[in-house]
Amino acid sequence: MQGLWRNTLAVMAGLLISVTALANPAPESVKIAIVAFTQGGKPVFGGIAGRVIEDGWLEQQLSQRGIKLQWIALPHAGAGPQINEGFSNNSIDFAVRGDLPSVIAGAGGVPGKLIVPGGSGNNIYLVVPTQSTAKSIEDLKGQRLALHRGRPWEFAFSNFLASKGLKLDDFKIANLNPQVGAAAVS
């Protein structure tokens, strides 16, 4: 799976470079906006983009062509509108975002194109304190769960619960963003 994503992103970078080479001189930089956590005052990127940043291969490939790669870290709260604004004022070139901001952008006339869908394979984890005896979601029925409500993962989480014969009403849901939820667990 990692090879698939790496190859897909390499093709995406290649297409970007090829298209810009045919249409215009190479850009000075490529700006990619992505949601990040802040830890110790520095952004921490997760998912596929985090892996790309960690490996450094995309930055290296662009650097060989004289193009600077800029990762723009955005907070979870409000990332969708910030990305849409970035596309509409041309301050970003690419972004990693969810379905809802894409729909809102399209409805507002902000052009965009899906290049690499996230789909299955994204890893989202249910975390419990170390002293917890819970081994499955069923063990947490009736307990408090932190869930950032109204976000794309709520739908996926609801589907997961349904696959286990559960529903959101089986839990006491605290509407917390991922950072605050992690702090609450610790």
PDB file of C-alpha atoms in Angstrom, residues 17-140:
ATOM      1  CA  ILE A  17       6.278  19.472 -13.353  1.00  0.00           C
ATOM      2  CA  SER A  18       5.406  18.291 -16.880  1.00  0.00           C
ATOM      3  CA  VAL A  19       2.322  20.473 -17.175  1.00  0.00           C
ATOM      4  CA  THR A  20       4.081  23.542 -15.853  1.00  0.00           C
ATOM      5  CA  ALA A  21       7.072  22.858 -18.113  1.00  0.00           C
ATOM      6  CA  LEU A  22       4.810  22.785 -21.163  1.00  0.00           C
ATOM      7  CA  ALA A  23       2.659  25.743 -20.212  1.00  0.00           C
ATOM      8  CA  ASN A  24       5.017  28.028 -18.288  1.00  0.00           C
ATOM      9  CA  PRO A  25       8.485  28.168 -16.850  1.00  0.00           C
ATOM     10  CA  ALA A  26       8.893  26.015 -13.730  1.00  0.00           C
ATOM     11  CA  PRO A  27       7.417  27.587 -10.609  1.00  0.00           C
ATOM     12  CA  GLU A  28       9.744  28.776  -7.884  1.00  0.00           C
ATOM     13  CA  SER A  29       7.814  26.768  -5.325  1.00  0.00           C
ATOM     14  CA  VAL A  30       4.993  24.289  -4.859  1.00  0.00           C
ATOM     15  CA  LYS A  31       2.768  24.926  -1.838  1.00  0.00           C
ATOM     16  CA  ILE A  32       0.833  22.034  -0.303  1.00  0.00           C
ATOM     17  CA  ALA A  33      -1.614  22.728   2.535  1.00  0.00           C
ATOM     18  CA  ILE A  34      -2.326  19.982   5.042  1.00  0.00           C
ATOM     19  CA  VAL A  35      -3.847  19.633   8.490  1.00  0.00           C
ATOM     20  CA  ALA A  36      -1.232  19.228  11.194  1.00  0.00           C
ATOM     21  CA  PHE A  37      -1.044  18.883  14.950  1.00  0.00           C
ATOM     22  CA  THR A  38       1.198  21.200  16.922  1.00  0.00           C
ATOM     23  CA  GLN A  39       3.607  19.547  19.313  1.00  0.00           C
ATOM     24  CA  GLY A  40       6.303  21.496  21.094  1.00  0.00           C
ATOM     25  CA  GLY A  41       5.525  24.520  18.947  1.00  0.00           C
ATOM     26  CA  LYS A  42       6.238  22.636  15.717  1.00  0.00           C
ATOM     27  CA  PRO A  43       3.778  21.154  13.206  1.00  0.00           C
ATOM     28  CA  VAL A  44       3.468  17.378  13.157  1.00  0.00           C
ATOM     29  CA  PHE A  45       2.080  15.923   9.953  1.00  0.00           C
ATOM     30  CA  GLY A  46       0.349  12.551   9.829  1.00  0.00           C
ATOM     31  CA  GLY A  47      -0.936  10.149   7.227  1.00  0.00           C
ATOM     32  CA  ILE A  48       0.524   9.776   3.763  1.00  0.00           C
ATOM     33  CA  ALA A  49       1.713  13.392   3.632  1.00  0.00           C
ATOM     34  CA  GLY A  50       3.526  12.904   6.938  1.00  0.00           C
ATOM     35  CA  ARG A  51       5.322   9.930   5.461  1.00  0.00           C
ATOM     36  CA  VAL A  52       6.226  11.881   2.318  1.00  0.00           C
ATOM     37  CA  ILE A  53       7.626  14.696   4.474  1.00  0.00           C
ATOM     38  CA  GLU A  54       9.529  12.230   6.670  1.00  0.00           C
ATOM     39  CA  ASP A  55      11.090  10.445   3.682  1.00  0.00           C
ATOM     40  CA  GLY A  56      11.948  13.736   1.978  1.00  0.00           C
ATOM     41  CA  TRP A  57      11.877  12.226  -1.507  1.00  0.00           C
ATOM     42  CA  LEU A  58       9.307  14.636  -2.972  1.00  0.00           C
ATOM     43  CA  GLU A  59      11.211  17.656  -1.691  1.00  0.00           C
ATOM     44  CA  GLN A  60      14.423  16.169  -3.076  1.00  0.00           C
ATOM     45  CA  GLN A  61      12.916  15.533  -6.516  1.00  0.00           C
ATOM     46  CA  LEU A  62      11.509  19.045  -6.755  1.00  0.00           C
ATOM     47  CA  SER A  63      14.750  20.551  -5.441  1.00  0.00           C
ATOM     48  CA  GLN A  64      16.678  18.872  -8.261  1.00  0.00           C
ATOM     49  CA  ARG A  65      14.500  20.880 -10.629  1.00  0.00           C
ATOM     50  CA  GLY A  66      15.047  24.129  -8.734  1.00  0.00           C
ATOM     51  CA  ILE A  67      11.587  24.079  -7.157  1.00  0.00           C
ATOM     52  CA  LYS A  68      11.118  24.679  -3.434  1.00  0.00           C
ATOM     53  CA  LEU A  69       8.485  22.545  -1.676  1.00  0.00           C
ATOM     54  CA  GLN A  70       6.502  24.348   1.007  1.00  0.00           C
ATOM     55  CA  TRP A  71       4.235  22.462   3.384  1.00  0.00           C
ATOM     56  CA  ILE A  72       1.599  24.746   4.865  1.00  0.00           C
ATOM     57  CA  ALA A  73       0.430  23.467   8.248  1.00  0.00           C
ATOM     58  CA  LEU A  74      -3.201  24.164   9.100  1.00  0.00           C
ATOM     59  CA  PRO A  75      -5.069  23.492  12.355  1.00  0.00           C
ATOM     60  CA  HIS A  76      -7.926  20.962  12.336  1.00  0.00           C
ATOM     61  CA  ALA A  77     -10.465  23.629  13.194  1.00  0.00           C
ATOM     62  CA  GLY A  78     -11.128  25.681  10.097  1.00  0.00           C
ATOM     63  CA  ALA A  79      -8.726  23.905   7.728  1.00  0.00           C
ATOM     64  CA  GLY A  80     -11.389  23.366   5.057  1.00  0.00           C
ATOM     65  CA  PRO A  81     -12.268  27.065   4.712  1.00  0.00           C
ATOM     66  CA  GLN A  82      -8.570  28.026   4.810  1.00  0.00           C
ATOM     67  CA  ILE A  83      -7.806  25.565   2.021  1.00  0.00           C
ATOM     68  CA  ASN A  84     -10.738  26.802  -0.062  1.00  0.00           C
ATOM     69  CA  GLU A  85      -9.575  30.388   0.434  1.00  0.00           C
ATOM     70  CA  GLY A  86      -6.040  29.356  -0.543  1.00  0.00           C
ATOM     71  CA  PHE A  87      -7.312  27.851  -3.784  1.00  0.00           C
ATOM     72  CA  SER A  88      -9.486  30.855  -4.587  1.00  0.00           C
ATOM     73  CA  ASN A  89      -6.626  33.364  -4.074  1.00  0.00           C
ATOM     74  CA  ASN A  90      -3.961  31.071  -5.611  1.00  0.00           C
ATOM     75  CA  SER A  91      -1.805  30.990  -2.462  1.00  0.00           C
ATOM     76  CA  ILE A  92      -1.654  27.162  -2.503  1.00  0.00           C
ATOM     77  CA  ASP A  93      -1.143  24.657  -5.289  1.00  0.00           C
ATOM     78  CA  PHE A  94      -2.304  21.421  -3.651  1.00  0.00           C
ATOM     79  CA  ALA A  95      -4.080  20.425  -0.462  1.00  0.00           C
ATOM     80  CA  VAL A  96      -5.052  17.373   1.505  1.00  0.00           C
ATOM     81  CA  ARG A  97      -8.679  17.854   2.499  1.00  0.00           C
ATOM     82  CA  GLY A  98     -11.915  16.025   3.083  1.00  0.00           C
ATOM     83  CA  ASP A  99     -15.137  15.702   1.112  1.00  0.00           C
ATOM     84  CA  LEU A 100     -17.145  18.495   2.716  1.00  0.00           C
ATOM     85  CA  PRO A 101     -14.698  21.343   1.977  1.00  0.00           C
ATOM     86  CA  SER A 102     -14.515  20.089  -1.615  1.00  0.00           C
ATOM     87  CA  VAL A 103     -18.304  20.201  -1.963  1.00  0.00           C
ATOM     88  CA  ILE A 104     -18.457  23.690  -0.450  1.00  0.00           C
ATOM     89  CA  ALA A 105     -15.663  24.905  -2.748  1.00  0.00           C
ATOM     90  CA  GLY A 106     -17.440  23.506  -5.790  1.00  0.00           C
ATOM     91  CA  ALA A 107     -20.727  25.106  -4.757  1.00  0.00           C
ATOM     92  CA  GLY A 108     -18.916  28.422  -4.383  1.00  0.00           C
ATOM     93  CA  GLY A 109     -17.370  28.186  -7.827  1.00  0.00           C
ATOM     94  CA  VAL A 110     -13.824  27.471  -6.592  1.00  0.00           C
ATOM     95  CA  PRO A 111     -12.329  25.080  -9.148  1.00  0.00           C
ATOM     96  CA  GLY A 112     -10.561  21.951  -8.016  1.00  0.00           C
ATOM     97  CA  LYS A 113      -9.602  18.493  -9.128  1.00  0.00           C
ATOM     98  CA  LEU A 114      -9.249  15.275  -7.144  1.00  0.00           C
ATOM     99  CA  ILE A 115      -5.840  13.770  -7.830  1.00  0.00           C
ATOM    100  CA  VAL A 116      -5.265  11.156  -5.126  1.00  0.00           C
ATOM    101  CA  PRO A 117      -8.324   9.905  -3.207  1.00  0.00           C
ATOM    102  CA  GLY A 118      -7.767   8.935   0.433  1.00  0.00           C
ATOM    103  CA  GLY A 119     -10.358   6.163   0.541  1.00  0.00           C
ATOM    104  CA  SER A 120      -9.773   2.982   2.462  1.00  0.00           C
ATOM    105  CA  GLY A 121      -6.371   2.474   3.961  1.00  0.00           C
ATOM    106  CA  ASN A 122      -6.492   5.636   6.052  1.00  0.00           C
ATOM    107  CA  ASN A 123      -5.716   4.644   9.597  1.00  0.00           C
ATOM    108  CA  ILE A 124      -7.848   6.112  12.345  1.00  0.00           C
ATOM    109  CA  TYR A 125      -7.495   4.637  15.794  1.00  0.00           C
ATOM    110  CA  LEU A 126      -9.653   4.357  18.855  1.00  0.00           C
ATOM    111  CA  VAL A 127      -7.394   5.051  21.832  1.00  0.00           C
ATOM    112  CA  VAL A 128      -8.060   4.266  25.491  1.00  0.00           C
ATOM    113  CA  PRO A 129      -5.991   5.073  28.600  1.00  0.00           C
ATOM    114  CA  THR A 130      -3.278   2.517  29.406  1.00  0.00           C
ATOM    115  CA  GLN A 131      -5.097   1.314  32.520  1.00  0.00           C
ATOM    116  CA  SER A 132      -8.314   0.584  30.583  1.00  0.00           C
ATOM    117  CA  THR A 133      -9.475  -3.023  30.311  1.00  0.00           C
ATOM    118  CA  ALA A 134     -11.298  -2.298  27.030  1.00  0.00           C
ATOM    119  CA  LYS A 135     -10.242  -4.554  24.156  1.00  0.00           C
ATOM    120  CA  SER A 136     -12.942  -3.634  21.622  1.00  0.00           C
ATOM    121  CA  ILE A 137     -15.519  -0.960  20.876  1.00  0.00           C
ATOM    122  CA  GLU A 138     -18.200  -3.149  22.410  1.00  0.00           C
ATOM    123  CA  ASP A 139     -16.362  -2.890  25.762  1.00  0.00           C
ATOM    124  CA  LEU A 140     -16.890   0.878  25.678  1.00  0.00           C
TER     125      LEU A 140
END
